Coordinates of C-alpha atoms in Angstrom, one line a residue:
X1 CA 16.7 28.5 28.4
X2 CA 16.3 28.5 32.5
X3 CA 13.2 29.8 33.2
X4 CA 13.4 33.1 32.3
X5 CA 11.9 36.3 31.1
X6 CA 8.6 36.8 30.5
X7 CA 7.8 38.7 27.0
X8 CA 5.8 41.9 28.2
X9 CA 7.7 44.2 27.4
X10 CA 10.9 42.6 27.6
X11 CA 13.5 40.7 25.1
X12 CA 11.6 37.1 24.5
X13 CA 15.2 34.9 25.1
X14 CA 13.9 32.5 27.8
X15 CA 9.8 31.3 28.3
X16 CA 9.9 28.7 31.3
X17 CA 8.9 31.5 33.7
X18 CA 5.5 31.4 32.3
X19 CA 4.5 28.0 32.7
X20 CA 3.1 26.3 35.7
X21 CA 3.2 22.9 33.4
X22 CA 2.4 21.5 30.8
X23 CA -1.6 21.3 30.9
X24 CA -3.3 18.2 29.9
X25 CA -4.3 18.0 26.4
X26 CA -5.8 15.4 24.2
X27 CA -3.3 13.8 21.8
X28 CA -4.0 15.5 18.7
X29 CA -3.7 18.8 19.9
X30 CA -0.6 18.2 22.6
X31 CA 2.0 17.1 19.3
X32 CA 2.9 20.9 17.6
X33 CA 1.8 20.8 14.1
X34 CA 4.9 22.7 13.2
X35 CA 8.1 21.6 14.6
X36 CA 10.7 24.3 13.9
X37 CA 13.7 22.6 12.3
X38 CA 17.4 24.1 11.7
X39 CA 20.7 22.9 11.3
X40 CA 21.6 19.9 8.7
X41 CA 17.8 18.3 8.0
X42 CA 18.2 14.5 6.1
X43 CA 15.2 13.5 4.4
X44 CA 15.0 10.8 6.7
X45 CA 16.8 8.4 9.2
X46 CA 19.5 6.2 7.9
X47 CA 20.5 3.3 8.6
X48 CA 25.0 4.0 8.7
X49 CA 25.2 2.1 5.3
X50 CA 27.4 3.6 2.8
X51 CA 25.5 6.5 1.4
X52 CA 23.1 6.5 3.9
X53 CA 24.3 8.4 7.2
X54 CA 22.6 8.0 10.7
X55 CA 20.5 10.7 11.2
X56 CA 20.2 12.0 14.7
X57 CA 17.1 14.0 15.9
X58 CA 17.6 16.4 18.9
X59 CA 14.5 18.2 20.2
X60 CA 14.8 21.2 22.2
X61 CA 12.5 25.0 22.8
X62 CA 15.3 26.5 20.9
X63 CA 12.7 27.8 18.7
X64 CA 13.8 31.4 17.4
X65 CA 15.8 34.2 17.9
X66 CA 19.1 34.3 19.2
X67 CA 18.8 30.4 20.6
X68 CA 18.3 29.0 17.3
X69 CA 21.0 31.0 15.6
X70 CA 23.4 30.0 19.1
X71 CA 22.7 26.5 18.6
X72 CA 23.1 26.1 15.0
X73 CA 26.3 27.0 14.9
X74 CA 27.6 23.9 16.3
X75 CA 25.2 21.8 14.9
X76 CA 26.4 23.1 11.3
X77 CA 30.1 22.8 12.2
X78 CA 29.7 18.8 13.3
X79 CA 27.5 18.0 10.4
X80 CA 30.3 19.8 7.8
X81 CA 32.5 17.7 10.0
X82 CA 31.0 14.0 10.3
X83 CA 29.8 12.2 7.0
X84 CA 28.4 9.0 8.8
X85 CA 26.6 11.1 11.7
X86 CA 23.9 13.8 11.0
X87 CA 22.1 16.0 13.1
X88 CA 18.7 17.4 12.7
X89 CA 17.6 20.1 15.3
X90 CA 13.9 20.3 15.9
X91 CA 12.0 22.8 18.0
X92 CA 8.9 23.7 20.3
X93 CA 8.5 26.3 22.5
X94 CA 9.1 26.0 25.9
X95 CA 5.5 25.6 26.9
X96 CA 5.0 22.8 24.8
X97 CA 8.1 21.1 25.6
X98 CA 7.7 18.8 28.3
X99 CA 3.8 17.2 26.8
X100 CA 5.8 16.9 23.3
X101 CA 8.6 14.6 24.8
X102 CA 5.7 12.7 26.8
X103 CA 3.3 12.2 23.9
X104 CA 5.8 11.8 21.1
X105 CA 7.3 9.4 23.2
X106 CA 4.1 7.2 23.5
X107 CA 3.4 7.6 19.9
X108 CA 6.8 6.2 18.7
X109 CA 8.1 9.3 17.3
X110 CA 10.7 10.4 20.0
X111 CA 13.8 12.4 19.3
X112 CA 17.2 10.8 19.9
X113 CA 18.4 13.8 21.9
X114 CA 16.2 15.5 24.2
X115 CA 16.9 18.8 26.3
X116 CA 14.7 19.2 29.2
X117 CA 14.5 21.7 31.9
X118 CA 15.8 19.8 35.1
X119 CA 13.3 20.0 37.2
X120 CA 11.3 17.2 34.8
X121 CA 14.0 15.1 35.0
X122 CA 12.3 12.7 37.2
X123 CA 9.3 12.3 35.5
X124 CA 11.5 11.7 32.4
X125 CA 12.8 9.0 34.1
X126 CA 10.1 7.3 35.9
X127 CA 8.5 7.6 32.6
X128 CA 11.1 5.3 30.6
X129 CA 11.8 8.3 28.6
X130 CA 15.6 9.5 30.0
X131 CA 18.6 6.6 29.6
X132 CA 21.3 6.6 32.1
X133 CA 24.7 7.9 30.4
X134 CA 27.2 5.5 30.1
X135 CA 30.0 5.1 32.5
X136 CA 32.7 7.1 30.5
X137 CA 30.5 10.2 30.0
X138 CA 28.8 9.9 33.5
X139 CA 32.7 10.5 34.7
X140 CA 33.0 12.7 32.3
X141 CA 30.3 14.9 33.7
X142 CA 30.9 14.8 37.2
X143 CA 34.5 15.7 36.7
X144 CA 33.7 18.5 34.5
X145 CA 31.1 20.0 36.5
X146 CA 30.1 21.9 39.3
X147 CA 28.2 19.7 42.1
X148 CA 24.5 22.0 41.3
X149 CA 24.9 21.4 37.8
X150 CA 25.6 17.4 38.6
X151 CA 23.1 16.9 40.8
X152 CA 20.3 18.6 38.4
X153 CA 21.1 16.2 35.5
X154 CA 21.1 12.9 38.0
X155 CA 18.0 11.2 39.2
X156 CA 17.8 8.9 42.0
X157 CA 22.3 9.6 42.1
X158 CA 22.8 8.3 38.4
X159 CA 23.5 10.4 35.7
X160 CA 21.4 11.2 33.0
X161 CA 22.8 13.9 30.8
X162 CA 25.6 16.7 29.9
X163 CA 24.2 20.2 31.7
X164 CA 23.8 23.1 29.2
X165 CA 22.7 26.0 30.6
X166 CA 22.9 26.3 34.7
X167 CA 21.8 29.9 36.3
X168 CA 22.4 30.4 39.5
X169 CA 20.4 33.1 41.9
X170 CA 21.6 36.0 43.6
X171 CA 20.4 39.7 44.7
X172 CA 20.0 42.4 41.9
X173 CA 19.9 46.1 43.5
X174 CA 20.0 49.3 42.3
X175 CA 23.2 51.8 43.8
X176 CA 21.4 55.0 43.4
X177 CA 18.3 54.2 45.4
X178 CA 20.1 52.5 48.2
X179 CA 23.0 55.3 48.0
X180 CA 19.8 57.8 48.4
X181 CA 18.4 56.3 51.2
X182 CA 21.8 56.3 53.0
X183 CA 22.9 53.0 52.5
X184 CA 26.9 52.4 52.0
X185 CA 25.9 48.7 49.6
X186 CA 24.0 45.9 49.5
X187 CA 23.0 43.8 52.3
X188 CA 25.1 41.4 53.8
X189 CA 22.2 39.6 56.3
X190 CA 18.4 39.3 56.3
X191 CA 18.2 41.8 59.3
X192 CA 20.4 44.3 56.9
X193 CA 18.0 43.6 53.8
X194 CA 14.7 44.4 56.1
X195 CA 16.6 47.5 57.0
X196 CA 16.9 48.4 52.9
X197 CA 14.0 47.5 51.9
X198 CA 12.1 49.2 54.3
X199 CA 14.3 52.7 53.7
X200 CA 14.7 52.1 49.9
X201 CA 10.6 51.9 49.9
X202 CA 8.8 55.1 48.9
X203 CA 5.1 56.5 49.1
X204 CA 3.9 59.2 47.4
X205 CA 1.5 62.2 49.5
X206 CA -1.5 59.6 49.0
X207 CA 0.0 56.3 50.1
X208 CA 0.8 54.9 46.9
X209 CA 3.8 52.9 46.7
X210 CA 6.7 54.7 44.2
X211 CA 9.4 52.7 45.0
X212 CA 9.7 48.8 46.2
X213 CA 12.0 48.2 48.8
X214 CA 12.1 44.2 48.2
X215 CA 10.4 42.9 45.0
X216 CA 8.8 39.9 45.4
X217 CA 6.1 39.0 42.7
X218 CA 3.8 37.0 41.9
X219 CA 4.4 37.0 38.1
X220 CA 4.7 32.9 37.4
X221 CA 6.2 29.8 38.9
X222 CA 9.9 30.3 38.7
X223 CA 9.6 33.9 39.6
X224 CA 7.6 33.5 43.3
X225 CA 9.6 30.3 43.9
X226 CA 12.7 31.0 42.8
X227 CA 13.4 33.5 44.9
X228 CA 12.1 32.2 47.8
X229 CA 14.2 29.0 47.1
X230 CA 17.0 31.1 47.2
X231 CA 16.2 32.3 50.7
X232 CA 15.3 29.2 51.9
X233 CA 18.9 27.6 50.8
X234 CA 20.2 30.4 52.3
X235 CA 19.1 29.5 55.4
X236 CA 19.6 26.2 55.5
X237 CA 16.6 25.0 54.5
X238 CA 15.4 22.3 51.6
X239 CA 12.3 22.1 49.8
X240 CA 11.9 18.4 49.6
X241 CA 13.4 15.8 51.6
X242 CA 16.7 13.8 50.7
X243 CA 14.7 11.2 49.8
X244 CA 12.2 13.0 47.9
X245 CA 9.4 11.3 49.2
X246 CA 8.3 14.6 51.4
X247 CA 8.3 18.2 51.7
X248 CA 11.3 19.7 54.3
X249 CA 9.7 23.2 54.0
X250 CA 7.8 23.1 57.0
X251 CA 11.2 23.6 59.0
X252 CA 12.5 26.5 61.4
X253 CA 14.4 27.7 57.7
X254 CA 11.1 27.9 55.8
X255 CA 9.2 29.5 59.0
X256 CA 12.3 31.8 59.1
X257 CA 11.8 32.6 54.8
X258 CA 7.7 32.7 55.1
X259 CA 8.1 35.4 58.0
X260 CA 10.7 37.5 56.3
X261 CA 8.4 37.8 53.0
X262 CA 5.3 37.9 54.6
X263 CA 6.7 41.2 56.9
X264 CA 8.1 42.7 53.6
X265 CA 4.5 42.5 52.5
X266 CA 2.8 43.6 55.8
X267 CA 5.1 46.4 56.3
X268 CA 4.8 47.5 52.5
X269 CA 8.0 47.2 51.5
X270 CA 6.7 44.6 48.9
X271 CA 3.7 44.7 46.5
X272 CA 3.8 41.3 44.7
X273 CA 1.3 42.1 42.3
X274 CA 3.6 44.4 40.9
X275 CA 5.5 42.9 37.8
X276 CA 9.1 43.2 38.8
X277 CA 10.7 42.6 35.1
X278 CA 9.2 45.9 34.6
X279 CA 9.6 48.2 37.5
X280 CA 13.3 47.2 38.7
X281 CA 14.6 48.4 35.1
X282 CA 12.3 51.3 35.4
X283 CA 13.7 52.2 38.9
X284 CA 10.7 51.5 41.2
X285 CA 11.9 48.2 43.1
X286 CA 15.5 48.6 44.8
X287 CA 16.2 45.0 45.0
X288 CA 15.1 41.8 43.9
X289 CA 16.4 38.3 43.6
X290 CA 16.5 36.3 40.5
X291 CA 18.7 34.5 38.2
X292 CA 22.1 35.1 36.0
X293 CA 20.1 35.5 32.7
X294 CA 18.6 38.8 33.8
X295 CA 21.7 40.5 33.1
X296 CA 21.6 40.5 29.5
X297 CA 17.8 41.8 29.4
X298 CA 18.7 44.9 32.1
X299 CA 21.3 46.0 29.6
X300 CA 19.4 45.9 26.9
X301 CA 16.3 47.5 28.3
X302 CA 18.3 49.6 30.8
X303 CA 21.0 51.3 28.6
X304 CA 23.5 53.5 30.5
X305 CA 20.8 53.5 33.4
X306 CA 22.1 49.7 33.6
X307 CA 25.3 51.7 35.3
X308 CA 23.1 51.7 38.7
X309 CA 22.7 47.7 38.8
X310 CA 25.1 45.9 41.5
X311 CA 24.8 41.9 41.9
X312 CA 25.5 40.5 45.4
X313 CA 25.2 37.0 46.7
X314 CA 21.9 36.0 48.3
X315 CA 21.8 37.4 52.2
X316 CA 22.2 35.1 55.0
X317 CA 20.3 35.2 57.9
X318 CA 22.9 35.4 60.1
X319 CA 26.8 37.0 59.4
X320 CA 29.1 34.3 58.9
X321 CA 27.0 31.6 57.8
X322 CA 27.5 29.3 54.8
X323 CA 26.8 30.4 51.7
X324 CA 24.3 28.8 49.2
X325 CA 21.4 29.7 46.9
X326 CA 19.0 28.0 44.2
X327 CA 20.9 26.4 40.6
X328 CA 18.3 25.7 38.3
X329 CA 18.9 24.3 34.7
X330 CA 18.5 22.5 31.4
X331 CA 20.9 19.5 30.3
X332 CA 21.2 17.1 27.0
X333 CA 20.1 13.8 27.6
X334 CA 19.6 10.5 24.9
X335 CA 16.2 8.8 24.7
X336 CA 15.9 5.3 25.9
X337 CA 13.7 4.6 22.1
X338 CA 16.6 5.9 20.2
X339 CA 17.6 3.2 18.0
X340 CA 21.4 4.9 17.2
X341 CA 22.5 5.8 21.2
X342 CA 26.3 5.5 21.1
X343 CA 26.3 8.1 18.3
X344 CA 23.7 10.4 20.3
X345 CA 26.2 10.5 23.4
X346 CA 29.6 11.1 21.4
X347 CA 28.1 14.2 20.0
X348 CA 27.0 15.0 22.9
X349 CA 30.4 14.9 24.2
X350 CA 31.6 16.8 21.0
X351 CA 29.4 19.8 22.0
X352 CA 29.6 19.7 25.9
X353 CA 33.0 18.6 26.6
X354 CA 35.5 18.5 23.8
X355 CA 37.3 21.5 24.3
X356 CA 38.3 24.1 21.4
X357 CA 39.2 27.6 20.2
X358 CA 36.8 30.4 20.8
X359 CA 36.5 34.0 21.4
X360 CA 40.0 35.8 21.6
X361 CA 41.5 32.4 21.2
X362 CA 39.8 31.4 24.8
X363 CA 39.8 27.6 24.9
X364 CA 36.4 26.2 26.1
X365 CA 33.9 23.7 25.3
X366 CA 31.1 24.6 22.2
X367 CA 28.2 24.6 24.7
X368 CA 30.1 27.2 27.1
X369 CA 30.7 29.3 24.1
X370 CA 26.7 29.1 23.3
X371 CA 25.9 29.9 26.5
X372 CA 28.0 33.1 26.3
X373 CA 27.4 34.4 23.4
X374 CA 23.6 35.0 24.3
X375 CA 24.6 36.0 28.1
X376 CA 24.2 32.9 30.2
X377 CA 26.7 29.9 31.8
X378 CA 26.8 26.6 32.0
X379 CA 28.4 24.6 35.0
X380 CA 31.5 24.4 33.8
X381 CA 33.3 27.0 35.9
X382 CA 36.6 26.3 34.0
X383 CA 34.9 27.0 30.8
X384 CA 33.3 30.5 32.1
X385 CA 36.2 31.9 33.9
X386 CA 38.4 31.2 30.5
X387 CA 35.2 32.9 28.6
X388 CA 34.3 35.9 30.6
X389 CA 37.9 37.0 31.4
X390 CA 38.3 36.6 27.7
X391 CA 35.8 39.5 27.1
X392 CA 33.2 37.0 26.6
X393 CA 30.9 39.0 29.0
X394 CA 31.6 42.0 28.0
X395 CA 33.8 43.1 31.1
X396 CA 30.2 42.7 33.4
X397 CA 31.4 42.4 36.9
X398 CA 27.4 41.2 37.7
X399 CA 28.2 38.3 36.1
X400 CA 30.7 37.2 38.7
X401 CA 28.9 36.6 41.8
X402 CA 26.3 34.2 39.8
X403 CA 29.9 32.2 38.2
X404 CA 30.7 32.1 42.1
X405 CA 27.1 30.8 43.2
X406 CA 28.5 27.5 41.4
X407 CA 30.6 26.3 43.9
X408 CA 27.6 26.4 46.6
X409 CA 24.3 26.4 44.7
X410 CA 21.9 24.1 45.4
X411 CA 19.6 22.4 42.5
X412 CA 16.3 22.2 42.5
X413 CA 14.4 18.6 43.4
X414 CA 13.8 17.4 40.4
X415 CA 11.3 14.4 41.7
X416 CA 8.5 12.6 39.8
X417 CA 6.3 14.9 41.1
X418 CA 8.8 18.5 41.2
X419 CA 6.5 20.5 38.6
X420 CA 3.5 19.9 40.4
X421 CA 4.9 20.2 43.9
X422 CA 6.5 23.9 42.5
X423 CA 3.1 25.1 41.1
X424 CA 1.3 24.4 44.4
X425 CA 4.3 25.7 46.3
X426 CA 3.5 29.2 44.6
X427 CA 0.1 29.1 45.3
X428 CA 0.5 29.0 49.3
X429 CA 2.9 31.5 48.4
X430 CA 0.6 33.7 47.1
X431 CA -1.7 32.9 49.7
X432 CA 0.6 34.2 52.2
X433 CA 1.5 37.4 50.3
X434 CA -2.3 38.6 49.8
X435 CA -3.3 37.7 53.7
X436 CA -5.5 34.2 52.8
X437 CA -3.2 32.1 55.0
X438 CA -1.2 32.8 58.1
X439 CA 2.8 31.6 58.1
X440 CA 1.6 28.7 60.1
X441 CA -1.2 27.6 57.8
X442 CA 0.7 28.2 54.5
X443 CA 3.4 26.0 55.7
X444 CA 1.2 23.5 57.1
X445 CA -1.1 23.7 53.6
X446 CA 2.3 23.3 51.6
X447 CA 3.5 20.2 53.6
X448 CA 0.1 18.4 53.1
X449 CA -0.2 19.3 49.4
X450 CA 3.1 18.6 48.4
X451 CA 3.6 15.3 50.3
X452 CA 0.1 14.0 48.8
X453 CA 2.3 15.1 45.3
X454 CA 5.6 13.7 45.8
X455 CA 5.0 10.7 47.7
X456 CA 2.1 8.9 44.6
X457 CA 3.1 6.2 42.9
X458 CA 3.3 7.6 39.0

C-alpha cells in the first residue's frame, strides 16, 4: 500500500517506505521469476469469442498477507459474476514494482491494469506506459473524489486512473508523556510543538536520551520526507513548482521547516537515527508525524498501551492559519499496450465506483471496503464516513483527523523525475540532521540537485 511500514519488527502490510527506487538492473534479473498470481487465473488471453473470454491481467505489490486475501475478494466476486470478462491478479513486491512495469513494458508483456504508487505517475506517463481515462470515468473520478486523491492520479491535469488507497499525514502523540510533562494536549502551532518536544524529551543521569520529544528519523525515503512534507504544506510551502519544472523548497516555508527540524536536532529533542516504528510504540518518542496506515500497526503492536495514542492534525506555524498536510497514494490505471481497454476501465469502475452493500449493510464502493477491512482509506470521503461510522474502524477516533486531512491535503508532485527528486531530498535532509550542511547550504544543495532532476528531458 502507501508507503508504509517497514518489517523490523513490525506487521509487514505496506513496503514502499523502504525503497529509494527501483535500482537499475539488467533485463534478466529486473522481470521477477515468480509472479504471485491469485484470483480467477485463465490459461491464457482470449480473444471475447464464444467460449473464449477476454482475459484481463492486473499487476499490482499485493503480494501476500492480508492485501492479497483484501483484493481477492472482489476479484473472485466479478469473475463469478462476468462470463465474457476475466480477471487475473498478478503480483511483485513493492520494491520490484515500478522496474517490472518499465521492463515488462518494453518486452511486450505488460499487464492490462497496472497499480502504481503515485508519485511514478509521471514517469509512467512520459514513458507511454499510463493511458488517459476516458471522458466518462475521468468525471467520474473527479466527482467522486477528494481534490489530493484527484490530483495524484492526474499528470500534466488529465486523468489517469481510479485512486485506491490515499493516506493522509498528521501528528501521532502519546497522552501520558505529554500529560507527565504538564502538558493539557497536543500542539496546536510549531512554537507549541517546540515547547512539547523539548519538555516531553528525557535524559537519563549520563546524558543519554530516554525519551524523544519530536521523532524525526532517518529510517527511508517516505519516512524523512514525508514528514517534513507535511510541515512544509503546513506552512505554505511546495516542494516543486506548479509547473514542475523546478524545486519551490528553497522558499521562506522550507527555510521556516529546515530550521524547526534542524533545532529539534540541535537542542536534542530529536535523534533521527533512532528508528521511530519502534520506539513511539515502545514509549520513548512522544510525537511523531506520519501517515493514516500506522494506526492499524500501533494496535496491534501496542495492545491496551495503544490507549495513550491521540491523532491531531499537523501544527501550523502560526494560530489561525490554513490547514493542509502531505496525501500520498496508489491508484488503478489501464496500459496504453492493452489490446482489451474498454473492458479494463469498466471493471475498474465496478471495483472503485459502483456502489454496494457492505459491512452492517453500509453502502460503499468494493475498493473502500478493501481499504477498511485492512485499516486504511481511499479518497472517497463519502465512502469512509458511511464505513467507519458503520463500525468499519472499529470505533478508532485516530482515524478521524486523517478522513479530515482529505478535504485540504496536498499530493505529492508526481513529475518525470519525482522518485529521484524525493531520494536526493532525503539525503540533504539527512545532511542537515547529522550537522554536514547548514540550513542555507541544504536548501541551496536541494534546489540545485533537484532542478538538474526535474527539469531533464526523459
Amino acid at each position: 500500500m502507501t508507503p508504509g511500514s517497514p518489517s523490523d519488527g513490525l506487521p509487514a502490510r505496506r513496503s514502499p517506505r523502504r525503497t529509494a527506487g527501483p535500482s537499475r538492473r539488467h533485463f534478466a534479473l529486473a522481470l521477477p521469476t515468480a509472479l504471485l498470481a491469485s484470483g480467477c487465473a485463465a490459461p491464457h488471453r482470449g480473444t471475447g469469442r464464444p467460449g473464449d473470454p477476454i482475459v484481463l491481467t492486473l499487476l499490482s505489490h499485493y503480494a501476500s498477507g492480508e492485501l492479497k486475501e483484501a483484493l481477492r475478494g472482489p476479484v473472485d466476486e466479478w469473475n463469478a459474476t462476468h462470463e465474457r470478462v476475466k480477471v487475473r491478479t498478478k503480483a511483485v513486491e513493492f520494491t520490484d514494482l515500478l522496474t517490472t512495469f518499465m521492463v515488462r513494458q518494453a518486452a511486450g508483456q505488460g499487464a492490462d491494469i497496472l497499480h502504481p504508487y503515485c508519485l511514478w505517475n509521471g514517469q509512467l506517463v512520459r514513458a507511454g506506459v499510463l493511458r488517459p481515462a476516458p471522458a466518462e470515468h475521468a468525471e467520474e473520478i473527479r466527482r467522486g473524489y477528494s481534490a489530493a486523491a484527484v490530483g495524484a492520479a492526474s499528470v500534466g491535469g488529465r486523468v489517469y486512473g481510479y485512486p485506491t488507497e490515499v493516506q493522509t499525514y498528521a501528528l501521532y502523540y502519546n497522552k501520558r508523556l505529554l500529560r507527565e510533562a504538564g502538558l493539557g494536549g497536543p500542539p496546536r502551532t510549531w512554537r507549541e510543538l517546540e515547547e512539547a518536544a523539548y519538555r516531553t524529551t528525557r535524559r537519563d543521569r549520563y546524558g543519554n536520551t530516554l525519551v524523544q520529544g519530536f521523532g524525526l528519523s532517518t529510517y527511508d525515503d517516505s519516512t524523512t520526507v514525508g514528514q517534513t512534507l507535511a510541515l512544509l504544506n503546513s506552512a505554505g510551502g511546495t516542494f516543486v513548482s506548479a509547473d514542475g519544472r523546478s524545486t519551490a523548497i528553497d522558499s521562506p516555508a522550507g527555510r521556516a521547516v529546515f530550521g524547526l527540524e534542524h533545532r529539534l536536532v540541535a537542542k536534542g529533542a530529536s535523534s533521527p537515527g533512532v528508528n521511530v516504528y519502534r520506539a513511539f510504540p515502545s514509549g520513548q518518542v512522544a510525537m511523531v508525524i506520519s501517515a493514516g496506515w500506522w494506526t492499524g500497526s500501533l494496535k496491534t503492536l501496542m495492545g491496551k498501551d495503544y490507549r495513550d495514542v491521540g491523532v491531531a492534525p499537523v501544527p501550523l506555524p502560526e494560530a489561525g492559519g490554513e490547514r493542509a498536510t502531505l496525501c500520498t497514494g496508489f491508484m488503478l490505471g489501464v496500459n496504453t499496450a492493452s489490446a482489451h481497454p474498454r473492458e479494463a476501465w469498466e471493471f475498474l469502475r465496478w471495483l472503485n465506483a459502483e456502489k454496494t452493500g457492505g459491512t452492517k449493510g453500509a453502502v460503499a464502493t468494493r475498493m473502500s471496503a478493501l481499504q477498511v477491512s485492512v485499516g486504511s482509506l481511499t479518497g472517497r470521503a463519502d465512502d469512509m464516513r458511511t464505513l467507519l461510522g458503520a463500525g468499519g474502524g472499529n470505533g478508532d477516533p485516530n482515524l478521524r483527523p486523517f478522513l479530515d486531512a482529505l478535504a485540504y491535503a496536498v499530493p505529492e508532485p508526481n513529475v518525470p523525475g519525482a522518485q529521484q527528486a524525493k531520494s536526493l531530498l532525503r539525503k540533504n535532509i539527512e545532511a542537515l540532521w547529522t550537522g554536514q550542511r547548514s540550513v542555507e547550504e541544504a536548501l541551496r544543495v536541494t534546489r540545485r540537485q533537484v532542478d538538474q532532476e526535474v527539469a531533464r528531458t526523459w
